[in-house]
Coordinates of C-alpha atoms and ligand atoms in Angstrom, one line a residue:
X787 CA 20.6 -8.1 17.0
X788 CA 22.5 -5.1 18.4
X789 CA 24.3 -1.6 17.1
X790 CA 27.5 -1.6 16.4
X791 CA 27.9 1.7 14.6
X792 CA 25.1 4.4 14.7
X793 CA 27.0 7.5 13.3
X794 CA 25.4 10.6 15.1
X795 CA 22.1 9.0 14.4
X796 CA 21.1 9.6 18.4
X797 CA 19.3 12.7 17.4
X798 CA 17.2 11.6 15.0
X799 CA 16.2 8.7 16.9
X800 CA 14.9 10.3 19.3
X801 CA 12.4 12.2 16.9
X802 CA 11.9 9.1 14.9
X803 CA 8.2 7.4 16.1
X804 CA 5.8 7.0 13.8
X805 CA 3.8 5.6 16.6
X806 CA 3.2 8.7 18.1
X807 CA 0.2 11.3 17.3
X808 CA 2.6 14.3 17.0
X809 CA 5.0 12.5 14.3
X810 CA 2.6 12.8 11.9
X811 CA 3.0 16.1 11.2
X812 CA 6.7 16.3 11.4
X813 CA 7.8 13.9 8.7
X814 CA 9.5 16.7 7.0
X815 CA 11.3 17.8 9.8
X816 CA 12.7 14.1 10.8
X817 CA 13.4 13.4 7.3
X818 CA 15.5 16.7 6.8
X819 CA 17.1 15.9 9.9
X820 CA 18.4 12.5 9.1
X821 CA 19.5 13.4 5.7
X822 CA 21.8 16.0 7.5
X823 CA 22.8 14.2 10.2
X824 CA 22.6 10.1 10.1
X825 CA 20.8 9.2 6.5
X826 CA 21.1 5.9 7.8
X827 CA 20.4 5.7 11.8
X828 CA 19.3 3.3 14.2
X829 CA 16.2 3.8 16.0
X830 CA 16.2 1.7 19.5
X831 CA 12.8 2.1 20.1
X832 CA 12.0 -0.1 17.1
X833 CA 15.3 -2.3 16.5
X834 CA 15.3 -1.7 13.4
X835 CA 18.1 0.6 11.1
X836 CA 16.4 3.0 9.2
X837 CA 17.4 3.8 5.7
X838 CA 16.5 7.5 4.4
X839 CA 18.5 8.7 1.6
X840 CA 17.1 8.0 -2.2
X841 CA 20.6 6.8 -3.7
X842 CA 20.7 4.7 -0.3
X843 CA 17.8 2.9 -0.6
X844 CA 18.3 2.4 -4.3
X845 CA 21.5 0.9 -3.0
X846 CA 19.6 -1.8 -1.4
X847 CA 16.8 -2.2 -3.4
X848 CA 19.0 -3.1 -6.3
X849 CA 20.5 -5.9 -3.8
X850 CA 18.2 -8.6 -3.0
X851 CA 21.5 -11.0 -2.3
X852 CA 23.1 -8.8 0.8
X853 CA 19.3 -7.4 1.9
X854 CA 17.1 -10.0 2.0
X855 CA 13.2 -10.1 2.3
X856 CA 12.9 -13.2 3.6
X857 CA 11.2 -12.8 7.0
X858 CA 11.0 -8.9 6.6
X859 CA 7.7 -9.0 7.9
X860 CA 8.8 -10.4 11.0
X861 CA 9.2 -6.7 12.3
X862 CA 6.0 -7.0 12.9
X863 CA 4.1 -10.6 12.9
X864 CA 2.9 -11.9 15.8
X865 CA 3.6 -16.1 16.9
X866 CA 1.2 -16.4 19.6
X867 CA 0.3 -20.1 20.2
X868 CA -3.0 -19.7 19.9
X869 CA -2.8 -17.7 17.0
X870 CA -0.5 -20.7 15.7
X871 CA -3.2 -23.2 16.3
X872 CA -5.7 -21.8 14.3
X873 CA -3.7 -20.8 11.5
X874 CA -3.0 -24.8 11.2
X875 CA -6.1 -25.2 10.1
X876 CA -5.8 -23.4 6.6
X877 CA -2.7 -24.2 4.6
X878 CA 0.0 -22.0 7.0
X879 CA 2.3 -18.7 5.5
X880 CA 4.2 -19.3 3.1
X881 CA 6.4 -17.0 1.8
X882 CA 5.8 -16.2 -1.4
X883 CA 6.4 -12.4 -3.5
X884 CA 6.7 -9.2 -1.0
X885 CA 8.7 -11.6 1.5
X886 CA 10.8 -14.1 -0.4
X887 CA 14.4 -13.3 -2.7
X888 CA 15.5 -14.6 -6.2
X889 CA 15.6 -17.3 -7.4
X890 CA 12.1 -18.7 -5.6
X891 CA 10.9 -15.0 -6.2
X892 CA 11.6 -15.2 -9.7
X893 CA 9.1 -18.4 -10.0
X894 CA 6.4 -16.5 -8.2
X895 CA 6.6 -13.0 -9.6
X896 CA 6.7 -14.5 -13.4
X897 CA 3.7 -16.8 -13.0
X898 CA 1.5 -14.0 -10.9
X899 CA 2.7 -11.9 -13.8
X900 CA 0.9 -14.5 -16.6
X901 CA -2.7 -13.3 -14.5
X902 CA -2.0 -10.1 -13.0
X903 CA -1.3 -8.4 -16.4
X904 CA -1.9 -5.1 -17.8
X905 CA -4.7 -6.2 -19.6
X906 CA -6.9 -7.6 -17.1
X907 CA -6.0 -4.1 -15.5
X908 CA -6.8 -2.1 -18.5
X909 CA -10.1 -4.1 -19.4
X910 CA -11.3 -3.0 -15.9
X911 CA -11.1 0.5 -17.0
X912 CA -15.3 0.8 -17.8
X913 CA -15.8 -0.8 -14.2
X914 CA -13.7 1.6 -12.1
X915 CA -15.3 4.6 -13.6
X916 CA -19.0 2.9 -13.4
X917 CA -18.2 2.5 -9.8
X918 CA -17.0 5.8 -9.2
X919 CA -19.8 7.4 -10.1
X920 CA -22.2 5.1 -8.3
X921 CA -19.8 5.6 -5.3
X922 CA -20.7 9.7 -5.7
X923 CA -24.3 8.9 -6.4
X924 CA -25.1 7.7 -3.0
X925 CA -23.8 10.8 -1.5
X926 CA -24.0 13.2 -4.0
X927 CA -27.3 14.9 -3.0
X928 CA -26.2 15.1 0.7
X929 CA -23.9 18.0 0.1
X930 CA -21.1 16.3 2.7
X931 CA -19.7 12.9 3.0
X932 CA -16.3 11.8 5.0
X933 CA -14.8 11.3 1.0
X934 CA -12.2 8.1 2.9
X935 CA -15.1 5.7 3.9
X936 CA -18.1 6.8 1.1
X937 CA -15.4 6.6 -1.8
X938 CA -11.8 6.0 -1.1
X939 CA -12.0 2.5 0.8
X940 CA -15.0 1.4 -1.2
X941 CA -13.5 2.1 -4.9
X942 CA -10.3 0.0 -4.4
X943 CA -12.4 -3.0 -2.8
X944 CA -14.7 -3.6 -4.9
X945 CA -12.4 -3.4 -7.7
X946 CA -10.3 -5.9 -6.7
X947 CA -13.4 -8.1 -5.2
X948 CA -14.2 -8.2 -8.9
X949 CA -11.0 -8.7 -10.2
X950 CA -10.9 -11.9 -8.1
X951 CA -14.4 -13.0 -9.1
X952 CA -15.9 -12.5 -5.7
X953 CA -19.6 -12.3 -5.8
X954 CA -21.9 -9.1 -4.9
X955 CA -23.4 -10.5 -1.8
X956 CA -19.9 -11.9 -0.5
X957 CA -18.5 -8.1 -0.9
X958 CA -19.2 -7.4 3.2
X959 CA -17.5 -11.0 4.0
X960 CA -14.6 -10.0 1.7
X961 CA -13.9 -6.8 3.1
X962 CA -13.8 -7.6 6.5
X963 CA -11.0 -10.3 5.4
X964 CA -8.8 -8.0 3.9
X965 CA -9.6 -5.8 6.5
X966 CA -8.4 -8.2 9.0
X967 CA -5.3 -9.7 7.3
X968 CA -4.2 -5.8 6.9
X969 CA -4.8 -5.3 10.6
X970 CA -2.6 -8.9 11.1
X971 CA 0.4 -6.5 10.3
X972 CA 0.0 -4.0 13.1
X973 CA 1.9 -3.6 16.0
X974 CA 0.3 -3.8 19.4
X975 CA -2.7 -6.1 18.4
X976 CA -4.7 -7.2 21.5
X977 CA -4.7 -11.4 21.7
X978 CA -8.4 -11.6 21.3
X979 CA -8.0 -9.2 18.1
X980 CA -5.4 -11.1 16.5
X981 CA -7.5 -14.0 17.4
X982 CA -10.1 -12.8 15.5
X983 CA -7.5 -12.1 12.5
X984 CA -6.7 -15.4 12.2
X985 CA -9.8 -16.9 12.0
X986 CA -10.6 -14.5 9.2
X987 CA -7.5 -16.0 7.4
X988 CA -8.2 -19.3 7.3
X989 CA -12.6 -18.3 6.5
X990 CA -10.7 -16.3 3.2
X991 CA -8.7 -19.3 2.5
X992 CA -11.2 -21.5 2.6
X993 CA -13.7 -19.4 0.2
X994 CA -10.6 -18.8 -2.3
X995 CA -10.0 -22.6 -2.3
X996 CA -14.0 -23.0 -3.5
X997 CA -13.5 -20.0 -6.3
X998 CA -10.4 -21.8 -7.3
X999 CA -12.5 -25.4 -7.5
X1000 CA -15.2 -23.5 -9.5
X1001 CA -12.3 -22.6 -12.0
X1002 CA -11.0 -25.8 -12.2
X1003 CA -14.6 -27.4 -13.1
X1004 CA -15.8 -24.3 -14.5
X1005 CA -12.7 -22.2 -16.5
X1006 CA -13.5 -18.6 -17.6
X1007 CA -11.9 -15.8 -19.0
X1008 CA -10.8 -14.3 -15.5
X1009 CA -7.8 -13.9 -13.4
X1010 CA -8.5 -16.9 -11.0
X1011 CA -8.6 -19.5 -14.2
X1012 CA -5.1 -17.9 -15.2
X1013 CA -3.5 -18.5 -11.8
X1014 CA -4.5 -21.7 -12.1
X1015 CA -3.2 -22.4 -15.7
X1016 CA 0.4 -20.4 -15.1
X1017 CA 3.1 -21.8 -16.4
X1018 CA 6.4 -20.8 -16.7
X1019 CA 9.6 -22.7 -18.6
X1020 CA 11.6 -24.8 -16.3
X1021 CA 9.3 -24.1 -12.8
X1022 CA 6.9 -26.2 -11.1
X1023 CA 3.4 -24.2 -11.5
X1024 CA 2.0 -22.9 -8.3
X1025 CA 0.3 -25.3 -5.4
X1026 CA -2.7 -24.5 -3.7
X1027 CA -1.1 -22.9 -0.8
X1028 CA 1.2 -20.8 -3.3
X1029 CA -1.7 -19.3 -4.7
X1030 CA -3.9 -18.2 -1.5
X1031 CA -0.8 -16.8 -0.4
X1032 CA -0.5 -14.8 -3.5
X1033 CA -4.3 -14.0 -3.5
X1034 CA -3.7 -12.8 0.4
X1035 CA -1.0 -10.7 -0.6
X1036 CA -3.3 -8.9 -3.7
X1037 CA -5.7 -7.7 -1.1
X1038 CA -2.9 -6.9 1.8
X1039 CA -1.0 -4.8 -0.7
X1040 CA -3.9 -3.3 -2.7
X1041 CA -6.5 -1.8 -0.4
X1042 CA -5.3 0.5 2.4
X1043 CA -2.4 1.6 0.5
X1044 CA -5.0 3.0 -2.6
X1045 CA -7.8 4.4 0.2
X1046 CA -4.5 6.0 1.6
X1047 CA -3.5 7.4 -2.0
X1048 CA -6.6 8.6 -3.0
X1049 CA -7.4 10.6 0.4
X1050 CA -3.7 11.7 0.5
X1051 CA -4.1 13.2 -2.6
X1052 CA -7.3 14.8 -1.8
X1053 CA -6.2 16.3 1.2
X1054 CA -3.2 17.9 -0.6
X1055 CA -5.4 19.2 -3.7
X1056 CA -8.1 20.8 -1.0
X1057 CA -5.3 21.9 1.7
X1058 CA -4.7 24.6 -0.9
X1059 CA -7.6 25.3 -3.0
X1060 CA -6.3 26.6 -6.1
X1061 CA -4.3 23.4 -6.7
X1062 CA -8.3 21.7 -6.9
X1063 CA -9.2 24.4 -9.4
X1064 CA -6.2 24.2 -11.3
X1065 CA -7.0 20.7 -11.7
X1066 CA -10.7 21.4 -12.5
X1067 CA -9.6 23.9 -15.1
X1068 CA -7.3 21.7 -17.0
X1069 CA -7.8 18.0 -16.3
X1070 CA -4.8 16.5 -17.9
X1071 CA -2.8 17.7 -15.1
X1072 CA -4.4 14.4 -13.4
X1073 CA -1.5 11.5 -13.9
X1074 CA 1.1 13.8 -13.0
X1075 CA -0.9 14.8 -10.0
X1076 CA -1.4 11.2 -8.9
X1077 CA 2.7 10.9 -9.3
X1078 CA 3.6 13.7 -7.1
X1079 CA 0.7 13.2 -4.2
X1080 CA 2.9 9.4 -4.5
X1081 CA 5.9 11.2 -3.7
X1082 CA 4.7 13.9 -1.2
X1083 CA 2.2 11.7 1.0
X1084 CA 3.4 8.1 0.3
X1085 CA 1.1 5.7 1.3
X1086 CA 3.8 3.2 2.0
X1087 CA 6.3 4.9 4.5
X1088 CA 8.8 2.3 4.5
X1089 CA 9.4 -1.4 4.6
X1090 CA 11.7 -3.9 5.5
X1091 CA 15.1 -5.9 4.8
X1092 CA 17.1 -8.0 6.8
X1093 CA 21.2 -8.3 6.5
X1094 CA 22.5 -11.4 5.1
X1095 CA 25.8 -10.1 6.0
X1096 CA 27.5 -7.5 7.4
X1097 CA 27.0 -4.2 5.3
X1098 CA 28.4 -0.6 5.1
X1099 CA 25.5 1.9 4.5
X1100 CA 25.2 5.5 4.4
X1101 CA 28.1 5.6 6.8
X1102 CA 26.9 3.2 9.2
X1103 CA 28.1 -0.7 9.7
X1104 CA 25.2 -2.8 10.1
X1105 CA 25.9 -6.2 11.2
X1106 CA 24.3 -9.0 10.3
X1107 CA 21.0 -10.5 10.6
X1108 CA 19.4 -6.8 11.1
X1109 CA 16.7 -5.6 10.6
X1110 CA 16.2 -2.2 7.9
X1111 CA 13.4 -0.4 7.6
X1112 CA 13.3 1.3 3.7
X1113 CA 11.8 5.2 4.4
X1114 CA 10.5 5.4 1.3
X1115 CA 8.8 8.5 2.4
X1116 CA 12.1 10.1 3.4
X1117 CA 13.8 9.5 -0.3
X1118 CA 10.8 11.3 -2.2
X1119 CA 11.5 13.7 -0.1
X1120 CA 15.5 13.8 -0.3
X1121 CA 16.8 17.1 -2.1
X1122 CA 19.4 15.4 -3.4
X1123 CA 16.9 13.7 -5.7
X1124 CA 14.0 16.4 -5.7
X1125 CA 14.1 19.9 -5.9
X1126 CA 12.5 22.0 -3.2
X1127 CA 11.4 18.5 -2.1
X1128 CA 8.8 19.6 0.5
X1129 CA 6.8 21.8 -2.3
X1130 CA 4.2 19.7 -4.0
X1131 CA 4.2 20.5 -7.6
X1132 CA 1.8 19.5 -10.0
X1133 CA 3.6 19.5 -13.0
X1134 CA 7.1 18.3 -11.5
X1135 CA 9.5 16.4 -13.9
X1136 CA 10.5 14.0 -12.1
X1137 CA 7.8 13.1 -10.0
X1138 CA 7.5 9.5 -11.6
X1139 CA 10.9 8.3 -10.2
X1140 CA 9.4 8.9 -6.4
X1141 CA 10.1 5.4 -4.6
X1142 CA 6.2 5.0 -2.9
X1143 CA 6.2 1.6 -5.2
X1144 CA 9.7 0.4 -3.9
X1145 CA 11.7 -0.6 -6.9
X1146 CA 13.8 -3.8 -8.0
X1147 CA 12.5 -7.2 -8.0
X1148 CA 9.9 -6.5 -5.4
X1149 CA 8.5 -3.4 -7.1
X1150 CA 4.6 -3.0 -6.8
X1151 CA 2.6 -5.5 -9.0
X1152 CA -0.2 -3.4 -8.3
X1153 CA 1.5 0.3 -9.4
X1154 CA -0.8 0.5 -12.8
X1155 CA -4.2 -0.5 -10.9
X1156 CA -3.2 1.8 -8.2
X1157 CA -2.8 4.6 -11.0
X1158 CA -5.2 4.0 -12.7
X1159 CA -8.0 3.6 -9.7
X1160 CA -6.9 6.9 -8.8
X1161 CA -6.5 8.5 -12.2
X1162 CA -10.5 7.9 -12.4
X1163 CA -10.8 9.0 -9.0
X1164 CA -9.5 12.3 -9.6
X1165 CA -11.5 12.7 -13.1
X1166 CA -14.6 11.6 -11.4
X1167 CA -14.2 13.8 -8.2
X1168 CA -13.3 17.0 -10.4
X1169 CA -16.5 16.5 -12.7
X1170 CA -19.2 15.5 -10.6
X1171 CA -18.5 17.9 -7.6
X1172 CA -16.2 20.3 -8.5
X1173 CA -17.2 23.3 -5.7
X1174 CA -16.0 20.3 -3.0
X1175 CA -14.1 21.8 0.3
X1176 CA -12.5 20.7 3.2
X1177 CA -15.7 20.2 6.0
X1178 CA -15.8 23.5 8.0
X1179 CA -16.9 22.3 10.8
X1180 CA -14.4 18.7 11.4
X1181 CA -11.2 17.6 10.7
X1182 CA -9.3 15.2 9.2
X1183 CA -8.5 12.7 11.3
X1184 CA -5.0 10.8 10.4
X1185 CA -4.7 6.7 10.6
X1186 CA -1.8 5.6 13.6
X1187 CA 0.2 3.2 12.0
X1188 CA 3.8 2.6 12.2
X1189 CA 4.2 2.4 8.2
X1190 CA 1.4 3.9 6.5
X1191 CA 0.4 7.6 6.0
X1192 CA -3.3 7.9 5.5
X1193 CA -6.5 9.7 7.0
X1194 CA -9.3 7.8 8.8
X1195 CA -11.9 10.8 8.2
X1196 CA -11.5 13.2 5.6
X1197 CA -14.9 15.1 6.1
X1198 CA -15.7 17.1 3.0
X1199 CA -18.7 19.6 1.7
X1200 CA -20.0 21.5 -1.4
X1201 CA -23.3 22.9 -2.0
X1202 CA -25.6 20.7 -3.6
X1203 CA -26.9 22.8 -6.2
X1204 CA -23.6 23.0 -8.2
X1205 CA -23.0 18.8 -8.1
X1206 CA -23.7 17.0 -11.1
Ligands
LIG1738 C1 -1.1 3.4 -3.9 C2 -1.2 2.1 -3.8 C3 0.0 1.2 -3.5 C4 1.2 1.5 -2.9 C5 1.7 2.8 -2.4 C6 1.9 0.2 -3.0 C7 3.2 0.1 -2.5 C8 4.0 -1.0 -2.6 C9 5.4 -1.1 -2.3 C10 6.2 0.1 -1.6 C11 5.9 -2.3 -2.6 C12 7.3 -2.8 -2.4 C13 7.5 -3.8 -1.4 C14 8.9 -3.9 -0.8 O1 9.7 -3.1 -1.0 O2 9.2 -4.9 -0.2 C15 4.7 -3.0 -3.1 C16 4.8 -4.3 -3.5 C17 3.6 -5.0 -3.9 N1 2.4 -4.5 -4.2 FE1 1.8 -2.6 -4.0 N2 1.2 -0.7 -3.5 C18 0.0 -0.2 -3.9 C19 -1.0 -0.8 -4.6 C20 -1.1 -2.1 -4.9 C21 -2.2 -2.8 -5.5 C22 -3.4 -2.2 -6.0 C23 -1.8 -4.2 -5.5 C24 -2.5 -5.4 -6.1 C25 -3.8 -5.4 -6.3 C26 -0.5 -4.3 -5.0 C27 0.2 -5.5 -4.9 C28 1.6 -5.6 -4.5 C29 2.3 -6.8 -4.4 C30 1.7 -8.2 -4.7 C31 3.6 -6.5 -4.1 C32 4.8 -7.5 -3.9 C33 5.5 -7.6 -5.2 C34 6.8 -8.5 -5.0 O3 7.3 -8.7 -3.9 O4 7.2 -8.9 -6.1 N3 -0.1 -3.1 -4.6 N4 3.6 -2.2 -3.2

């Protein structure tokens, strides 16, 4: 795949690497610069044309038929032989949901949508908060805790480990699947890591595939017997395969992003202080909080399309067969769309149209268990330790990926006597 129009985009490539330490804190920067100079640019470094204007990648979003999914994640999956062997053993990747187009997304999104539904979200409601709580129990009296890995990567596993009917005493198995299928998608993944990844595949596979027996023997009001009894009008119901896949793609999708929300947010309440107490003082503020931390810090910088034809975007030609990476990060920030874009703003209007779910056919399935996870985070967080700081004495340390914002410590302190 080659260039064969780049506008003045050579500028903005140059700055554009998420892969490097500094880039982190220049998003704004970038962003404003592409929106000036090349909204739509292509960056050598990655092969891939990136998209960076909201009305642009609405554009394509709203075009499955001319930017394709299929194979999207190819920017970034690995086909090492070995790799290739192992995975043999399970029942292979197929593409199902986040990488596949209408009409064989249709089929999948509308029978995951007969199991995934609002009300086995909703019913979970009791359970989030319960675990919360016991989340800020265990560190409660300590008067510090790195807040991502005591709360925010806890909370969203085990809520979905329940959701799928995993067992207490399998939760340490289960997370170290989903953290290893999330780490299949990184670039630059040592052989004897991705290895590892693998083998973790087919082991989550193979324990689904007993959950799913147990279900078929044994039905019960829970998500796992649903998948199993989907049915839509006129489509074959799901296979075996089909389902794991969809399972896979519930835990790839669900767990970093929500860690990354809930610290992201965090961060941007206790960066400035009085935003926290604001939120203290008057807790309704919380939805519309979660919203704009979407917008400002997106979990999910951007992901990717592929050309099924040659296209005119944004005052580029792409040709065909290319690859596009979505910035969704770069249209919340676009002041075309947002006022005074780079401001958070907890009350702001239009916060709720920010792009960190995509939108379209593939729009997150998870966007209300995300909300809601960290709707109760931020209720929890605000009762039971409401004199919480940033640590004096460490930072917060920032993940290095090439698509998702999030911190890897986010050390945090309050004195003991005021927590309840
Ligand atoms: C803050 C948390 C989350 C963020 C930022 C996020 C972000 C996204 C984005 C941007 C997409 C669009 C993909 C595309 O454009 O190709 C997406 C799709 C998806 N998300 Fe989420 N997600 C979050 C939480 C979740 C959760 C909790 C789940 C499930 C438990 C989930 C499951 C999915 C699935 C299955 C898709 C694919 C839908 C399809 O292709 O039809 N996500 N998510």
């Amino acid at each position: 795949m080659g260039q064969t129009s780049a506008g003045s985009g050579e500028g903005v490539a140059a700055s554009y690497n998420p892969l490097d330490p500094e880039y982190a804190g220049r998003i704004q920067e970038v962003f404003t610069q592409a929106h000036r100079e090349a909204p739509v640019f292509f960056s050598p470094l990655y092969n891939v044309w990136v998209v960076t204007r909201y009305d642009d990648i609405w554009t394509v979003l709203k075009d499955p038929e001319r930017y394709s999914s299929s194979m999207s994640t190819n920017v970034v999956a690995k086909d090492h032989p070995e790799v290739l062997a192992i995975l043999k053993q399970g029942w292979g990747q197929l593409s199902t949901l986040v990488t596949c187009d209408p009409p064989a997304h249709n089929r999948y999104r509308g029978l995951i949508n007969k199991a995934f539904t609002p009300r086995r979200v909703n019913e979970r409601e009791p359970f989030i908060r319960a675990t919360a709580n016991r989340l800020v129990d265990a560190f409660i009296d300590q008067g510090k805790t790195d807040l991502i890995w005591s709360f925010a990567y806890p909370l969203p596993m085990t809520i979905i480990a329940d959701i799928l009917g995993v067992a207490d005493d399998d939760l340490d198995r289960f997370k170290r699947w989903s953290d290893d299928l999330v780490a299949r998608l990184s670039f630059d993944l040592p052989k004897e890591r991705l290895i590892e990844c693998a083998h973790s595949l087919i082991e989550f596979q193979r324990y689904f595939d007993g959950l799913l027996k147990d279900r078929e023997e044994n039905p019960r009001d829970d998500m796992l017997t649903d998948l199993l009894n989907a049915r839509i009008e006129g489509a074959e119901p799901l296979n075996r395969g089909e389902m794991l896949s969809m399972i896979q793609q519930l835990l790839v999708a669900g767990n970093e992003t929500t860690t990354s929300l809930i610290g992201n947010m965090m961060s941007l309440l206790l960066e400035e202080r009085d935003r926290w107490e604001a939120l203290c003082a008057d807790p309704s503020l919380a939805a519309g909080v979660v919203e704009e931390a979407l917008r400002m810090e997106s979990p999910v910088q951007g992901l990717f399309r592929v050309t099924t034809t040659e296209v005119e975007l944004g005052g580029a030609t792409i040709p065909k067969g290319a690859q596009l990476q979505l910035l969704y990060a770069a249209g919340n920030r676009d002041e075309a769309e947002f006022r005074k874009a780079e401001d958070f703003q907890m009350k702001r209007d239009n916060a709720a149209t920010h792009l960190a779910f995509g939108g379209g056919v593939h729009f997150c399935l998870g966007a209300s268990l995300a909300r809601l996870e960290a709707r109760i985070a931020l209720e929890t967080l605000t009762t039971r330790i409401p004199d919480v700081r940033l640590a004096a004495d460490s930072s917060p340390q920032r993940i290095a990926h090439f698509f998702m914002r999030g911190f890897e410590h986010l050390p945090v302190e309050w004195p003991v006597e005021a927590a309840k």
